[in-house]
Structures are given as structure tokens and as C-alpha cells.
PDB file of C-alpha atoms in Angstrom:
ATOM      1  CA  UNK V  21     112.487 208.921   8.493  1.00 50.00           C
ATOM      2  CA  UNK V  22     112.215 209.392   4.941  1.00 66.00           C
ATOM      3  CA  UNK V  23     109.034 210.690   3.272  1.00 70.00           C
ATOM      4  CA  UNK V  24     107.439 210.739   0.189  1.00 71.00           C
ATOM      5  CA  UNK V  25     105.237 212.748  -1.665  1.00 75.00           C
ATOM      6  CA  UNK V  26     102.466 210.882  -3.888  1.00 76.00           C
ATOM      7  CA  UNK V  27      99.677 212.989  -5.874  1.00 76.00           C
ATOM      8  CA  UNK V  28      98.654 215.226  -8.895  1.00 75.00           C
ATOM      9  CA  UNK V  29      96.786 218.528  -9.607  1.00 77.00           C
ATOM     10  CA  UNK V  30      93.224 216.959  -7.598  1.00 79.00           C
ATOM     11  CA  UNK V  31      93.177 214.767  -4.284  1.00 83.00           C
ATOM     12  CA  UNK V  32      93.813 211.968  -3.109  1.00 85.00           C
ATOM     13  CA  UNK V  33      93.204 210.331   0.192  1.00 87.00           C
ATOM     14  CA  UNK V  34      95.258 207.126   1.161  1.00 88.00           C
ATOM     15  CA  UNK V  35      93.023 204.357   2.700  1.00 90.00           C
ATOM     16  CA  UNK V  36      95.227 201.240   2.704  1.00 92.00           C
ATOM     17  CA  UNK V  37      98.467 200.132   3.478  1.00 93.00           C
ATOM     18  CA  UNK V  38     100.639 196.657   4.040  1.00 93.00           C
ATOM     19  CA  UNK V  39     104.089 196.663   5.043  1.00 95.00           C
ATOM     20  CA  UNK V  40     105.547 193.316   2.395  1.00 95.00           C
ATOM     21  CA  UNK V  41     107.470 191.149   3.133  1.00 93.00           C
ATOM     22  CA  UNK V  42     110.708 192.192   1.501  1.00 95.00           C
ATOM     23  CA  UNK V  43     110.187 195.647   3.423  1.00 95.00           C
ATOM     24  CA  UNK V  44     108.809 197.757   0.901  1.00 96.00           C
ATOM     25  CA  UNK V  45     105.712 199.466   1.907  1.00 95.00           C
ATOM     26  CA  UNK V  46     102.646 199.469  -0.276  1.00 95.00           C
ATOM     27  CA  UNK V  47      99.909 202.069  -0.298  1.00 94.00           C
ATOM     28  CA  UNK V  48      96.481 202.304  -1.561  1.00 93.00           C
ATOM     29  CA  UNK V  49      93.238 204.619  -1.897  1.00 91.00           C
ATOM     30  CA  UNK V  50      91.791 207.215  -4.609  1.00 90.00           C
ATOM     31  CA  UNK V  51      92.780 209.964  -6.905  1.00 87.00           C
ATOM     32  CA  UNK V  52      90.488 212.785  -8.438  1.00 84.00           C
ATOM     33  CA  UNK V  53      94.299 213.389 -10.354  1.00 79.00           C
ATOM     34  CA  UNK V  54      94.473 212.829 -14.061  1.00 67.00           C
ATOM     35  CA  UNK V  55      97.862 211.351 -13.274  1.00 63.00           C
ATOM     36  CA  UNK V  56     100.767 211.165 -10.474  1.00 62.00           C
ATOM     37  CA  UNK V  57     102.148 214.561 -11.980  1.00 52.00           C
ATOM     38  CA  UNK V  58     105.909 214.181 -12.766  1.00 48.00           C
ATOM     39  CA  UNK V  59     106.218 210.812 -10.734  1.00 50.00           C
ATOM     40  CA  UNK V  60     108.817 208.025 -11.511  1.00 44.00           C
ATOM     41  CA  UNK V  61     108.271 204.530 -11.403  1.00 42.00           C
ATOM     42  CA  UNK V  62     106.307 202.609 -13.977  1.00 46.00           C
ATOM     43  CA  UNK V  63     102.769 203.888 -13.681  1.00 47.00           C
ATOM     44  CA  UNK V  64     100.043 203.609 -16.176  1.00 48.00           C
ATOM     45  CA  UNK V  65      96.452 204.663 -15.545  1.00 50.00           C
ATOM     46  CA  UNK V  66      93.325 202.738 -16.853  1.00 52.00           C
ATOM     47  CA  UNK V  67      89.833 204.464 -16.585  1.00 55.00           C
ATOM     48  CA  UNK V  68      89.978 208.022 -16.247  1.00 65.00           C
ATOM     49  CA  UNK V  69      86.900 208.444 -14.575  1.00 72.00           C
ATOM     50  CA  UNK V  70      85.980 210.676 -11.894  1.00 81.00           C
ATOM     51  CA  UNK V  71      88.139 209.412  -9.527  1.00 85.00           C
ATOM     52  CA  UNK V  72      90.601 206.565  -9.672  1.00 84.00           C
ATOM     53  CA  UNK V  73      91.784 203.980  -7.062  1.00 87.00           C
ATOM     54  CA  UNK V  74      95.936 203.595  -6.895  1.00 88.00           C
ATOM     55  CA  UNK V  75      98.421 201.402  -5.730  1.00 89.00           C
ATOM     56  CA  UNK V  76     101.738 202.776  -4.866  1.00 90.00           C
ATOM     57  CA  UNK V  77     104.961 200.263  -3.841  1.00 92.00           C
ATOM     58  CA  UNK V  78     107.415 202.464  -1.802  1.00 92.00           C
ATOM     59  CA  UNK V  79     111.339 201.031  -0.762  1.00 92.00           C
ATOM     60  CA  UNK V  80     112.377 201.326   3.152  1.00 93.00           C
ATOM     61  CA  UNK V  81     114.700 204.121   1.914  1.00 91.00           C
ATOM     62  CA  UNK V  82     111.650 206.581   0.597  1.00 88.00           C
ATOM     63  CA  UNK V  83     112.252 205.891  -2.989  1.00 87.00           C
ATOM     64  CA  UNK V  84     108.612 205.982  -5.158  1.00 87.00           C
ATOM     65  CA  UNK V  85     109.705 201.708  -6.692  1.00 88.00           C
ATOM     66  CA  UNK V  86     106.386 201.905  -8.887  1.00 87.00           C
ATOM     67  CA  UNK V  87     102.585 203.287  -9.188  1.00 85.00           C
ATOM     68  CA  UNK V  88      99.348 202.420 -10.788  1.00 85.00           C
ATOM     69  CA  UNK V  89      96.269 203.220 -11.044  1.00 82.00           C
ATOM     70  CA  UNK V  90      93.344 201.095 -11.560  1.00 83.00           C
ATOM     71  CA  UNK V  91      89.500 202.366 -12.655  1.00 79.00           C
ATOM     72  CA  UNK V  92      86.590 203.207 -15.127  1.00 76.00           C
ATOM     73  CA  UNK V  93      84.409 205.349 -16.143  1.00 77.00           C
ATOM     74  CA  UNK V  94      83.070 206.815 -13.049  1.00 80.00           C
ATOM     75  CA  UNK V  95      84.371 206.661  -9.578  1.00 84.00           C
ATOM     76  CA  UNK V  96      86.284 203.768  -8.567  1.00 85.00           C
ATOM     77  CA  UNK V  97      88.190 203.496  -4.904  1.00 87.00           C
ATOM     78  CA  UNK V  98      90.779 200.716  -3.735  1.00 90.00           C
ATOM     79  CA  UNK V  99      89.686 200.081   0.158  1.00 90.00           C
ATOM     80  CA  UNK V 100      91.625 196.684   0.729  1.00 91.00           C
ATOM     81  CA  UNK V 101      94.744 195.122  -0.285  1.00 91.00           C
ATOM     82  CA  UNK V 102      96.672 192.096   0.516  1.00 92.00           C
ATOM     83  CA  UNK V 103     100.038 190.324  -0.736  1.00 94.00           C
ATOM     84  CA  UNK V 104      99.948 186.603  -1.352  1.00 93.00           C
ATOM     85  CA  UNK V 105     102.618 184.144  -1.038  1.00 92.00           C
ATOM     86  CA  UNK V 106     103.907 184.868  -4.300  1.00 94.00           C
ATOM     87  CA  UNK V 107     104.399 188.643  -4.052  1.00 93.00           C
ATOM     88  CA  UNK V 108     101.602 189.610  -6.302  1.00 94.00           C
ATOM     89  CA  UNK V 109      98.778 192.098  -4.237  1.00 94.00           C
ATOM     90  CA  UNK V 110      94.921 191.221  -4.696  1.00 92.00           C
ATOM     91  CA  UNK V 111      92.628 194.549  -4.574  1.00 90.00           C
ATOM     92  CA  UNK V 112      89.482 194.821  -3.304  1.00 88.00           C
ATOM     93  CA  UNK V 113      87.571 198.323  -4.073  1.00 87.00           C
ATOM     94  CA  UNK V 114      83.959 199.910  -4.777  1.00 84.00           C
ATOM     95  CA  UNK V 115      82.938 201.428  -8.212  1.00 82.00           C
ATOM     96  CA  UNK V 116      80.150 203.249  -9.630  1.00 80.00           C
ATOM     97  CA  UNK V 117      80.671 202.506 -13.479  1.00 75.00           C
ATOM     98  CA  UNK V 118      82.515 200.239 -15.352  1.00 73.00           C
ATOM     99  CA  UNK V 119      85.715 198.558 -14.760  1.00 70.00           C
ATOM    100  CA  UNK V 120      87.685 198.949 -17.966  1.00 56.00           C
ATOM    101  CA  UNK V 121      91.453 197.152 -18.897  1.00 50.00           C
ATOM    102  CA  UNK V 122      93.517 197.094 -21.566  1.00 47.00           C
ATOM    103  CA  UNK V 123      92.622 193.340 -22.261  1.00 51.00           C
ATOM    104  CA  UNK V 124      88.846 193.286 -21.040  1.00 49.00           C
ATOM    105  CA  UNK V 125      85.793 194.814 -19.739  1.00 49.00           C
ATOM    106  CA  UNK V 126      84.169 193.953 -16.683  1.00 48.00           C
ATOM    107  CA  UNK V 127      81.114 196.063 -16.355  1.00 49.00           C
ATOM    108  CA  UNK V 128      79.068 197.144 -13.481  1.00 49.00           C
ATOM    109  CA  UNK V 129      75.482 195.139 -13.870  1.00 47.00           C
ATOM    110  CA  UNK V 130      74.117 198.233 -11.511  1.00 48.00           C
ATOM    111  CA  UNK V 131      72.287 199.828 -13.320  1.00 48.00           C
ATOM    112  CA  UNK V 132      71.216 202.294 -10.578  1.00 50.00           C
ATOM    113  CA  UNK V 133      73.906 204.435 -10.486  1.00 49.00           C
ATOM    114  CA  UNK V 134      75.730 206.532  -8.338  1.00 53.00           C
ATOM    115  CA  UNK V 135      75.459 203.022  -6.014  1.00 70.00           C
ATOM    116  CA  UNK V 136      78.426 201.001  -5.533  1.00 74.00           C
ATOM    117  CA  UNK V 137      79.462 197.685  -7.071  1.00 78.00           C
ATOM    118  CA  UNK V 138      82.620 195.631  -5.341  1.00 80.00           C
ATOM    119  CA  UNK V 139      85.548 195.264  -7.875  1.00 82.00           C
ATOM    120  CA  UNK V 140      88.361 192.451  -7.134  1.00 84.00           C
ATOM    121  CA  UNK V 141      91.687 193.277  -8.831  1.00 87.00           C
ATOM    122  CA  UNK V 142      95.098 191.213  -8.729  1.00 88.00           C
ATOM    123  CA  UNK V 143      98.577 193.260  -9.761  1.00 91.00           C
ATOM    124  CA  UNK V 144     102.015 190.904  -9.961  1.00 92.00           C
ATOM    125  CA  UNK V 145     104.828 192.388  -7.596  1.00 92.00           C
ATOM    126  CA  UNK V 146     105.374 195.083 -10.279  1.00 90.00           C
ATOM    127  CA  UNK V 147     102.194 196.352 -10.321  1.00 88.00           C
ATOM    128  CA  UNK V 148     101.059 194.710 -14.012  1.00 85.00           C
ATOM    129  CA  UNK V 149      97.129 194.141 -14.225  1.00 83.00           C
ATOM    130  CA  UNK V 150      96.567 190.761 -14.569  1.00 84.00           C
ATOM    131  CA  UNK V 151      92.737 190.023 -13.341  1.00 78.00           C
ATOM    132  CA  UNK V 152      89.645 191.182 -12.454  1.00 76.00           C
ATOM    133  CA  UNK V 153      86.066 191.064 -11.685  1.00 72.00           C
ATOM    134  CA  UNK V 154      83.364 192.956 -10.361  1.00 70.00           C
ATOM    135  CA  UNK V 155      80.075 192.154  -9.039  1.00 70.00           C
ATOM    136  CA  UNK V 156      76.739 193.489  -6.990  1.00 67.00           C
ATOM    137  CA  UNK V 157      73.764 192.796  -4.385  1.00 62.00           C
ATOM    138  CA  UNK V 158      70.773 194.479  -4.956  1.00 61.00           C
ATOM    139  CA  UNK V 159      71.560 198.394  -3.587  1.00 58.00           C
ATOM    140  CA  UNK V 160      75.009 199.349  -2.295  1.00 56.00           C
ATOM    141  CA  UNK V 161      77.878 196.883  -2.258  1.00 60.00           C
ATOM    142  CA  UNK V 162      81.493 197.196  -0.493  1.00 60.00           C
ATOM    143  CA  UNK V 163      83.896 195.414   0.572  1.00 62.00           C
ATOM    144  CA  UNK V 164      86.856 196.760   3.536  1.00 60.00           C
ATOM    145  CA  UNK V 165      89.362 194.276   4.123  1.00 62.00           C
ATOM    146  CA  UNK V 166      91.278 191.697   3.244  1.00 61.00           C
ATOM    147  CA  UNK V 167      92.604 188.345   4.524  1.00 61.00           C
ATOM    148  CA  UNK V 168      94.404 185.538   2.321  1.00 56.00           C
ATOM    149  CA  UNK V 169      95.781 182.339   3.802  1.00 52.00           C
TER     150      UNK V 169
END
């Protein structure tokens, strides 16, 4: 069985995974890591808060295909995932600050922090941002699975 090695110089703790449907196995949870460390792939980071939630896509053979990670300001975590029918993944995840992208900002209207806000994210197959939202009840909000038709 082939094995691979994901992380940086803090922790991370895999919560999520989904077996696709071309084989390739995709993994998901949170880093405290300012990065992947020397990792291949394409990976970018958005946030830099105190910890991150990532997304890594993994080939049947071991080999790391592509990473990302996906957060703001404060401490975000990716608890669900799901392909669609189209190969692109939807996220779902918890955050305590604000959701920043390159193209937007979709901030936390808690303004009780450290609770949690829910945060919907959707990657394409290669792991590019392309949406996402995030939202609250009054108090703490989350969100643990996933299930698209």
C-alpha cells in the first residue's frame, strides 16, 4: 500500500475523506501549518489564520496530484466534503473569523467570537476556488456532512 505524508512545521488532523470516482482519493481537515512544507502539487493558501482547513487530492499510486488550503483570519476547519457529477468537490466547514479569497470577502456576521459560523466552499477538480459563502444562527453553528444528489 502506498502512503503519503501530508503536513508542515504545526498539526494537522484529517477529518474527511471521499474515495472519487476516477480513483483518486481526496482528503480533508485543518492545519495550524503556515504551509504544506516542501509539498508538490499546485497548492496555494488563502487566510493564514490560526488554523486553516485543506483539501488534498491523492492518485491510487500514492502520488500528492494537488493541495489547497482554504481560510481566514482566525480558525477555519473543513468537516465535510462531497464530489458532484461534474468532478468539482463542495466544502462544508466551521470558522471563527472571516472567510477571505482572492476575488471576495465573505465575512462572519458573528460578532461573538471565538463561536463558530458554517462556511460552504466549492473547488473545480483541480482544486481552483471558485465559490463561497458563509452564514450563522444565533450561538454556535456547524455543519458535519455532506450529501448531493
Amino acid at each position: 500500500f502506498p502512503v503519503t505524508i501530508l503536513g508542515g512545521i504545526g498539526s494537522e488532523q484529517l477529518v474527511c475523506s471521499e474515495v472519487l470516482s476516477n480513483g483518486d482519493l481526496l482528503v480533508g481537515g485543518y492545519s495550524t501549518s503556515s504551509s504544506f512544507g516542501n509539498q508538490t502539487g499546485t497548492g496555494f493558501q488563502l487566510g493564514g489564520g490560526l488554523s486553516d482547513g485543506f483539501l488534498a487530492r491523492i492518485s491510487p499510486n500514492g502520488n500528492l496530484i494537488w493541495w489547497t488550503m482554504y481560510g481566514g483570519n482566525a480558525n477555519d476547519f473543513i468537516y465535510s466534503m462531497k464530489e458532484a457529477g461534474d468532478g468539482s468537490i463542495w466544502v462544508l466547514g466551521g470558522t471563527t473569523g472571516e472567510i477571505s479569497t482572492s476575488s471576495n470577502a465573505l465575512r462572519s456576521v458573528n460578532s461573538t467570537a471565538p463561536l463558530y459560523d458554517i462556511f460552504v466552499a466549492h473547488f473545480n477538480g483541480d482544486g481552483g476556488f471558485e465559490l463561497g459563502t458563509s452564514f450563522t444562527a444565533n450561538g454556535w453553528s456547524a455543519v458535519f456532512g455532506t450529501n448531493l444528489s
